[in-house]
Short mmCIF file of C-alpha atoms in Angstrom, two decimals:
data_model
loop_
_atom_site.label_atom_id
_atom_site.label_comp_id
_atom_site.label_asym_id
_atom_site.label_seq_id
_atom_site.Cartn_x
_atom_site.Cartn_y
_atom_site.Cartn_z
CA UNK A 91 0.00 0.00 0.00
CA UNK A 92 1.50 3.46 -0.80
CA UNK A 93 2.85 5.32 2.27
CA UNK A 94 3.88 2.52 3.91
CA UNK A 95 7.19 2.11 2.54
CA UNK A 96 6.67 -2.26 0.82
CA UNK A 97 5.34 -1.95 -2.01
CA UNK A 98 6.13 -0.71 -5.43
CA UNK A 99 3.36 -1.92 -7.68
CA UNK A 100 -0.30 -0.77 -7.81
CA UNK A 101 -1.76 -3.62 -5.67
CA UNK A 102 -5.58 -3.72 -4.61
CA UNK A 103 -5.71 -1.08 -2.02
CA UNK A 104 -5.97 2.48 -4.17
CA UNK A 105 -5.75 5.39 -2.52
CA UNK A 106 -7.07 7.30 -5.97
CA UNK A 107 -10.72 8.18 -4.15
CA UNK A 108 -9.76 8.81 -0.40
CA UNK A 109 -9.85 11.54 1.10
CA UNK A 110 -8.31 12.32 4.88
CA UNK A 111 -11.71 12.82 7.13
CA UNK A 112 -10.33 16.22 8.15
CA UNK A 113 -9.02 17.58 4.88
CA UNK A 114 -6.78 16.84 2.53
CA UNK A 115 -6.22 15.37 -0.67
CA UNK A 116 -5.29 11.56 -0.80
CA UNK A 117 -1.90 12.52 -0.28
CA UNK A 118 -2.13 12.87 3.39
CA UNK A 119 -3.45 9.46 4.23
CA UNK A 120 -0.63 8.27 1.74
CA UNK A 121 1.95 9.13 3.88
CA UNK A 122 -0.11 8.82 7.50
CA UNK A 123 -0.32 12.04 8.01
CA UNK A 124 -3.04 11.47 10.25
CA UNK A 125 -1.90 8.58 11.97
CA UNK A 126 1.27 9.40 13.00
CA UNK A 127 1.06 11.26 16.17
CA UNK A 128 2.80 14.22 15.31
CA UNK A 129 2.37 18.19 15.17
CA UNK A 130 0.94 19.79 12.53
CA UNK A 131 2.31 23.35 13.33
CA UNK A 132 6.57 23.86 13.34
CA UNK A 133 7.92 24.91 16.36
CA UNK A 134 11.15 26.80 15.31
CA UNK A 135 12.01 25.12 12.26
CA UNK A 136 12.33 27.46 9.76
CA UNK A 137 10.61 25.92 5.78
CA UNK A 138 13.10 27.92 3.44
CA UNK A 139 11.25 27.72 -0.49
CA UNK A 140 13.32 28.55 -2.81
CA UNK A 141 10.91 29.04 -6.31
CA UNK A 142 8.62 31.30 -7.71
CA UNK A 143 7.17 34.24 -5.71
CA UNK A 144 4.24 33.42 -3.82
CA UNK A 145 0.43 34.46 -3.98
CA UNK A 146 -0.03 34.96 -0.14
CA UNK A 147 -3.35 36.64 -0.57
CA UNK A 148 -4.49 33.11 -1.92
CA UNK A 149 -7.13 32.29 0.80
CA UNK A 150 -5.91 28.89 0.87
CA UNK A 151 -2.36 30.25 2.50
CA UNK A 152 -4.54 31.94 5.55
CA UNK A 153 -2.51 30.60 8.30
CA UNK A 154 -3.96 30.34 11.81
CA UNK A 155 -0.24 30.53 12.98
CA UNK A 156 3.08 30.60 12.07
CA UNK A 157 4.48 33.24 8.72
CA UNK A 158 5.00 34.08 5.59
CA UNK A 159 8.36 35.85 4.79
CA UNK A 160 10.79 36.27 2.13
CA UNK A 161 14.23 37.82 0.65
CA UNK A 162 13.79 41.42 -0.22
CA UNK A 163 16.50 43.63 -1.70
CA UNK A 164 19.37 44.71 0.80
CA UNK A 165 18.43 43.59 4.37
CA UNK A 166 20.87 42.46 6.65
CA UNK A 167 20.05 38.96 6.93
CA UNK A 168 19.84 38.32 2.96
CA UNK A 169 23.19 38.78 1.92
CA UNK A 170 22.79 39.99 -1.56
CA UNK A 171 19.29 40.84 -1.50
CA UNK A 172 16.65 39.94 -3.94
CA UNK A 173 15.38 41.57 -6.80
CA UNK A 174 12.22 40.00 -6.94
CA UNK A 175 8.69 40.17 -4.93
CA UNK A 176 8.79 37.48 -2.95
CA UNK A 177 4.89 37.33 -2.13
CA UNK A 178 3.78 38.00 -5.61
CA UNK A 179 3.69 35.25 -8.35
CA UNK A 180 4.78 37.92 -10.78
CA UNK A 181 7.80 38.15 -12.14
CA UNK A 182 10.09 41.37 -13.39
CA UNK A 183 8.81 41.10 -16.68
CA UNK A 184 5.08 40.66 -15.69
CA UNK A 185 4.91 37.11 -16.34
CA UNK A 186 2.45 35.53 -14.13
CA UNK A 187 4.20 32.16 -12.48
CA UNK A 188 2.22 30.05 -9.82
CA UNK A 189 4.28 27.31 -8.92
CA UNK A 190 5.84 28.65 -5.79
CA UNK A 191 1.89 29.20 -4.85
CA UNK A 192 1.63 25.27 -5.43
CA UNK A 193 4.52 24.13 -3.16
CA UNK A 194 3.42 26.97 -0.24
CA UNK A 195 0.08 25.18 -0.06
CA UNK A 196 1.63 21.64 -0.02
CA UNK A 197 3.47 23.03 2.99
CA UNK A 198 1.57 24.88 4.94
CA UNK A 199 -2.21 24.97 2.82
CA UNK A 200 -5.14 25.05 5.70
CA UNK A 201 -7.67 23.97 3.45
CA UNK A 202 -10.25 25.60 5.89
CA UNK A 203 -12.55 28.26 5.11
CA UNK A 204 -16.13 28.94 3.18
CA UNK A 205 -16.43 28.05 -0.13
CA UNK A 206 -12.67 26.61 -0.16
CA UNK A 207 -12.09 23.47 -1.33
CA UNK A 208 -11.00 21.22 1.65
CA UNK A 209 -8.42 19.33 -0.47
CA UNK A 210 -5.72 21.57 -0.48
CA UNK A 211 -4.05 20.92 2.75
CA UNK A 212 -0.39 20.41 3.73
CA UNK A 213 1.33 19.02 5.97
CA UNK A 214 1.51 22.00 8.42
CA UNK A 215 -2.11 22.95 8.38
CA UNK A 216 -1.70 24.65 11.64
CA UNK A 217 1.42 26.82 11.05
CA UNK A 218 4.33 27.25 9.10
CA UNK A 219 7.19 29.47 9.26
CA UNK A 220 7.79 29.59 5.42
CA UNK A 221 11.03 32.13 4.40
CA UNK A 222 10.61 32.71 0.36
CA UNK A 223 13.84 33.02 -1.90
CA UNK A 224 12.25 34.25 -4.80
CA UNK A 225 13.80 32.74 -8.42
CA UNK A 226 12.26 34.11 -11.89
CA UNK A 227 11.28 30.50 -13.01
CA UNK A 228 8.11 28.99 -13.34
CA UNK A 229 9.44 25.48 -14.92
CA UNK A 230 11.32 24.51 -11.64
CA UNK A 231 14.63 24.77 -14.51
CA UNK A 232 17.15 27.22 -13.28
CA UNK A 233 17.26 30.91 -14.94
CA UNK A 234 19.97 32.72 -15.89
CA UNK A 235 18.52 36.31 -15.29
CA UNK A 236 20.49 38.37 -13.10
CA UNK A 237 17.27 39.65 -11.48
CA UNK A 238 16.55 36.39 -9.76
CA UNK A 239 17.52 35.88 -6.06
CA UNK A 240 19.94 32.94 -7.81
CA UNK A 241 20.79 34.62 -10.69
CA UNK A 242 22.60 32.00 -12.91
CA UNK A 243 23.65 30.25 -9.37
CA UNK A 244 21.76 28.21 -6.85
CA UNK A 245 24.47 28.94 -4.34
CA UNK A 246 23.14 32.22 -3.92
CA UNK A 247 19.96 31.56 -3.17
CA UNK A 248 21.09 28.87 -0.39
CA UNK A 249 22.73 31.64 0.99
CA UNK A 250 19.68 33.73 1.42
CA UNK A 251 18.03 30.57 2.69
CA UNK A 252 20.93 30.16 5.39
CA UNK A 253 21.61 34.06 5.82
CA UNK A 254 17.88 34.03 7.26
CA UNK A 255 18.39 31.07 9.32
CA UNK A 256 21.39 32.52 11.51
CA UNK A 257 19.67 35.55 11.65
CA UNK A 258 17.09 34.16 13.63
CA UNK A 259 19.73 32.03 15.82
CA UNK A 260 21.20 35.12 16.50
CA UNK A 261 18.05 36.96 17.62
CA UNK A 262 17.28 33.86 19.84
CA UNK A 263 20.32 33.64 21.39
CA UNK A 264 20.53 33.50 25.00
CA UNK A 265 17.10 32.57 25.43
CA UNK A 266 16.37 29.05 24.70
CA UNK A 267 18.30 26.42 26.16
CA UNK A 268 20.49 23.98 23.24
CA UNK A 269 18.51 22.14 21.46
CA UNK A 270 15.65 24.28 21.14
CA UNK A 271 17.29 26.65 18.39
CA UNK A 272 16.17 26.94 15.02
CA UNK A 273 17.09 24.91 12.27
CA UNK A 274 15.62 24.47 8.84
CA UNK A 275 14.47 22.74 5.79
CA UNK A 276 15.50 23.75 2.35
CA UNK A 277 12.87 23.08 -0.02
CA UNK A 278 15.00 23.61 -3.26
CA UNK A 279 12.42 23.71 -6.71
CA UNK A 280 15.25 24.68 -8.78
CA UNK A 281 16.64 22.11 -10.81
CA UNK A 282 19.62 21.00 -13.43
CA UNK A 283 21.02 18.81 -15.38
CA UNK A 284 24.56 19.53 -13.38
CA UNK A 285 25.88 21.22 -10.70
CA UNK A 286 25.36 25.21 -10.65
CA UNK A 287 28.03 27.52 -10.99
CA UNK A 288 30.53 28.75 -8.42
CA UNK A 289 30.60 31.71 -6.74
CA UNK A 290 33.32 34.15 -5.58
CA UNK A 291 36.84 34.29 -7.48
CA UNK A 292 40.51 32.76 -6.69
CA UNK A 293 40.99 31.19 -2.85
CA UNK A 294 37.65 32.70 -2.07
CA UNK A 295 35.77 30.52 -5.01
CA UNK A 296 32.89 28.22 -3.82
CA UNK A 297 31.57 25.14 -5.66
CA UNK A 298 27.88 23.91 -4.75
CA UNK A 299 29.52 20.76 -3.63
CA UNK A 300 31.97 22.78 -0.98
CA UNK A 301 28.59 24.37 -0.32
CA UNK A 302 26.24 21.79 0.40
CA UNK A 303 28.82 20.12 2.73
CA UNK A 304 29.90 22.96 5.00
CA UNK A 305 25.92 23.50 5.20
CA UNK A 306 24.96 19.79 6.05
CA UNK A 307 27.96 19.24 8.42
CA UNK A 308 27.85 19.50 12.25
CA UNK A 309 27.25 23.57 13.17
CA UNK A 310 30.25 25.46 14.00
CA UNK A 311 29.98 24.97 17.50
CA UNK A 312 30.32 21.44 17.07
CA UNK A 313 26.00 20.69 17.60
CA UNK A 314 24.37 17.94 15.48
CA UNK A 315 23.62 19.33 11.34
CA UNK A 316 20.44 22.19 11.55
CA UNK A 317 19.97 21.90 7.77
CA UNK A 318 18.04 19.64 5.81
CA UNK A 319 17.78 20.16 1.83
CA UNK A 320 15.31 18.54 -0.60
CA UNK A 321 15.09 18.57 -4.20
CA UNK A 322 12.88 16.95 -7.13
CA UNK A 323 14.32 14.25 -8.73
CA UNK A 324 13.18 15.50 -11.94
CA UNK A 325 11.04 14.58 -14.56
CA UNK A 326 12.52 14.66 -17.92
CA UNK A 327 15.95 13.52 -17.65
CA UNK A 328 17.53 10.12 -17.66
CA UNK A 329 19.74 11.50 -14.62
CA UNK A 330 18.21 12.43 -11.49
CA UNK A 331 18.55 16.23 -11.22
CA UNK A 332 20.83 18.52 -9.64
CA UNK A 333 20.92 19.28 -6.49
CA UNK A 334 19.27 15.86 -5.61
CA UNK A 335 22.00 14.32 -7.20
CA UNK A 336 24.19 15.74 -4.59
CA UNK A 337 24.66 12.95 -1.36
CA UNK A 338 23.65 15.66 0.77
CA UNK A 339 20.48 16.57 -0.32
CA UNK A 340 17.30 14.11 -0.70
CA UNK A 341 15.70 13.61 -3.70
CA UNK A 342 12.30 12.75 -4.09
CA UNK A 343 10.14 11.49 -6.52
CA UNK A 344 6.41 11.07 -7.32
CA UNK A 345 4.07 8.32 -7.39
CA UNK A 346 0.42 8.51 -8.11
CA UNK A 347 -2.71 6.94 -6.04
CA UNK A 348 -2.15 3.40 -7.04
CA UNK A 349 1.70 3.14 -6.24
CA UNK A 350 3.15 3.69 -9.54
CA UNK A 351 6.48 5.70 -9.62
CA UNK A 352 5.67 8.50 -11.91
CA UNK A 353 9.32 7.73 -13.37
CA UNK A 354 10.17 3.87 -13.73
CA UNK A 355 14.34 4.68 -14.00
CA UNK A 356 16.82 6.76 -13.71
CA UNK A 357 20.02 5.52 -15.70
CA UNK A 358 22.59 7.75 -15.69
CA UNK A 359 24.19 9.84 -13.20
CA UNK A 360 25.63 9.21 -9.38
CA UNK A 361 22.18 8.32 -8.08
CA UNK A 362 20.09 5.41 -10.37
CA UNK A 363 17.35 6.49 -8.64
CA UNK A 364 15.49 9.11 -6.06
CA UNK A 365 16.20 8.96 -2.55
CA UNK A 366 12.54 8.86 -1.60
CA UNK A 367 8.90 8.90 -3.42
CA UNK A 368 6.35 10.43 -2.25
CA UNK A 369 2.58 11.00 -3.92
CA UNK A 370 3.30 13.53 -6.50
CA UNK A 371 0.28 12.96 -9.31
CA UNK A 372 -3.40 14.39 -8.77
CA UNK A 373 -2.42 17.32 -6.15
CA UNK A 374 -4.82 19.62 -5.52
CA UNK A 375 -3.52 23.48 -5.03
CA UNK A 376 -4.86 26.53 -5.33
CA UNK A 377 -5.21 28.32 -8.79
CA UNK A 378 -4.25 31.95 -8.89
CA UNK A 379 -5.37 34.16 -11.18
CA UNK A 380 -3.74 37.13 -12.59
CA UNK A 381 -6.99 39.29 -12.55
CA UNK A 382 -7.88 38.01 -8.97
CA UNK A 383 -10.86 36.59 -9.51
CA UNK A 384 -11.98 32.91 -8.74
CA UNK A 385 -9.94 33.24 -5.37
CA UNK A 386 -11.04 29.61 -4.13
CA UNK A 387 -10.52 27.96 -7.92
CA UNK A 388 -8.28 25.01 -7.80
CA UNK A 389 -6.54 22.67 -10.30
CA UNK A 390 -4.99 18.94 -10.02
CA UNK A 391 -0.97 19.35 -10.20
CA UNK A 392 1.92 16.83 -10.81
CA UNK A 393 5.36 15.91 -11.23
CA UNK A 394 8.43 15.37 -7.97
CA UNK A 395 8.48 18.81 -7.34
CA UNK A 396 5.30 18.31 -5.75
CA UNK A 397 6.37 15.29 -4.06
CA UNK A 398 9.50 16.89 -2.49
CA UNK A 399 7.04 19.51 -0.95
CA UNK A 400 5.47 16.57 0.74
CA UNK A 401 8.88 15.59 1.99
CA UNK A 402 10.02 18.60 3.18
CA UNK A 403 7.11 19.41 4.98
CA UNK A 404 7.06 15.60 6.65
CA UNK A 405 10.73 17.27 7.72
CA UNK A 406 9.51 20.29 9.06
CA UNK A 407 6.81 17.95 11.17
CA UNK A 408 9.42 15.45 12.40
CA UNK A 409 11.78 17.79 13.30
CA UNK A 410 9.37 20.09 15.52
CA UNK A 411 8.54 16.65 17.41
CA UNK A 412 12.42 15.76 18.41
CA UNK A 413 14.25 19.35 18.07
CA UNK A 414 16.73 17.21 19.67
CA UNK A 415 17.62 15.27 16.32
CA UNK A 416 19.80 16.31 14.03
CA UNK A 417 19.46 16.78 9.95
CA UNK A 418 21.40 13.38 9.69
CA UNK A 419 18.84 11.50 12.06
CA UNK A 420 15.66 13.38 10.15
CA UNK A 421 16.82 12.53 7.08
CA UNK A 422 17.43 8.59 7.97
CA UNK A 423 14.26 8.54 9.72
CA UNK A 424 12.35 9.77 6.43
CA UNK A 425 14.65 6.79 4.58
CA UNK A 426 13.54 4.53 6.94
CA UNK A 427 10.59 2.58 5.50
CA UNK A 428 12.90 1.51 2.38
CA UNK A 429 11.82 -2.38 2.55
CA UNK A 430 14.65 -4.97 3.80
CA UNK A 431 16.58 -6.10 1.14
CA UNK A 432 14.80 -4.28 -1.99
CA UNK A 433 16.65 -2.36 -3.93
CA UNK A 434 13.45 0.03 -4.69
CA UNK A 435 13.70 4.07 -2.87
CA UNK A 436 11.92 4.69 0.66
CA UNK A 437 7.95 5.81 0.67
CA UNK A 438 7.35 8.45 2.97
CA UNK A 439 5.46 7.27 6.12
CA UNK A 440 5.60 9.68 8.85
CA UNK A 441 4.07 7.08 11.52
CA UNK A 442 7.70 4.93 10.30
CA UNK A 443 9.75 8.13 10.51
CA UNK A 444 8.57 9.11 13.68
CA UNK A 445 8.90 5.72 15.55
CA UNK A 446 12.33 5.45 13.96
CA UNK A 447 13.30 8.19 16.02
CA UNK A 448 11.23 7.69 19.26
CA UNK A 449 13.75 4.40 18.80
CA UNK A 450 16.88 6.36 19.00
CA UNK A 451 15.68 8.59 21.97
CA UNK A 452 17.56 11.93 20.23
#
């Protein structure tokens, strides 16, 4: 049965018509969301998106707690800045792009409300703190404008991601006791065929590989890792995508309400195949209109980007149970349903995760 992490064919049990009894498409019940005992509002772990702007005047994205926020030009703790809106889905040219509105409601979508159509729901119905990095994209393919928050390198937008993050361990300092500090999952919707392009020049050049492990390692005052990133696998090429196809970020791909991966293979490449799947066909999110109108219309969505946002936000929810875990431990605990000796990715089953870690009492 999907969501619980045996079983890679389409089997008897579809999940194609339910629906979770409080909301929810049949995503949630995919993954237990229900069912697995944990909270479904972050307590100090930070969701860093890094896509399109977001429509946060979508009705669907009324939170009953937690925030929207995002990289705006020249502010202390977004080195860099960022040209963009971050809370509009327009771009500098006036294109309209909603698929940063998609993964926020996967996230954090409270699916509550007259008139609103009770299937778009994520996994933190209850509150999110959601930080938006802003990229002018709308294909999840990176851009090489020089007015996105990225501009022609995903470093950069990490580094708002992670400039945000210490800002807040900063402002916190002194007045929660270790481990109750932030930390934070990267939800990264920009993908490649390789790795991006460095930044800096000389001794002081970076490489997304130097990146990703300085910013996955232990914190520099020797605590357990307080990032997390996740990534689509991808859906068109026969590698799976950069960054996933880094070790230090999780890749995740899709499979629809009878089990099916959405992609049978990957063949080339460092990784044969994602990390993780997770349900990523027949998503309902919210469909945002450039004129404004039909505020509670909706539309079915597809493809691992949407599955990684069910990942990440499965993150977010683990992680606000045991703040005492590290990324390391979070991220095994999500791999943790992979069945014994199968060769076949994990299925994301939050009710495994979690007792994975009650298990190693971190």
């Amino acid at each position: 049965m999907p969501g619980q992490g045996n079983s890679s064919s389409s089997g008897s049990s579809s999940l194609c018509s339910v629906q979770a009894s409080d909301g929810g498409s049949w995503a949630l019940p995919a993954v237990s969301a229900g069912s697995s005992g944990l909270p479904t509002k972050s307590e100090q772990v930070l969701l860093c998106l890094i896509s399109s702007g977001v429509a946060t005047s979508s009705p669907y994205l009324a939170q009953r707690a937690g925030s929207w926020n995002g990289c705006v030009a020249q502010h202390p703790l977004d080195p860099g800045g960022c040209a963009l809106r971050w809370n509009s889905p327009e771009d500098n040219k006036g294109n309209w792009k909603q698929r940063g509105t998609f993964l926020a409601s996967m996230l954090a979508g409270s699916g509550a409300g007259r008139g609103l159509d009770a299937r778009v729901r994520g996994l933190l119905p209850d509150g999110a703190d959601v930080y938006v990095v802003p990229v002018n994209t709308d294909t999840g393919s990176l851009t090489s404008s020089p007015d996105a928050a990225g501009g022609s390198s995903r470093i950069r937008a990490y580094t708002a991601c992670e400039g945000h993050l210490r800002g807040l361990q900063a402002l916190d300092y002194g007045l929660y006791a270790a481990p109750l500090r932030w930390r934070m999952v990267v939800l990264v919707d920009v993908a490649g065929k390789g790795p991006t392009s460095p930044v800096g020049s000389g001794v002081f050049k970076l490489s997304e590989a130097e990146w990703l492990a300085a910013a996955t390692g232990p914190t520099v005052d020797g605590g357990a890792p307080d990032v997390l990133l996740v990534a689509p696998a991808g859906d068109k090429s026969s590698s799976v995508a950069f960054p996933g196809a880094f070790p230090q970020v999780l890749a995740v791909g899709g499979y629809d309400c009878e089990g099916r991966p959405l992609r049978s293979s990957y063949s080339r490449g460092s990784k044969k195949q994602p990390d993780i799947l997770a349900p990523g066909k027949n998503i309902i999110v919210p469909s945002v209109l450039k004129d404004g109108s039909s505020l509670a219309a909706t539309k079915s969505w597809e493809g691992s980007a949407a599955a990684a946002a069910l990942a990440a936000g499965a993150a977010a929810r683990l992680w606000s149970a045991f703040p005492g875990c590290g990324a390391d431990m979070v991220r095994a605990a999500l791999l943790s349903s992979t069945p014994l000796g199968s060769s076949q990715p994990a299925r994301l089953n939050l009710a495994a995760a979690r007792q994975f870690l009650v298990d190693r009492k971190c």
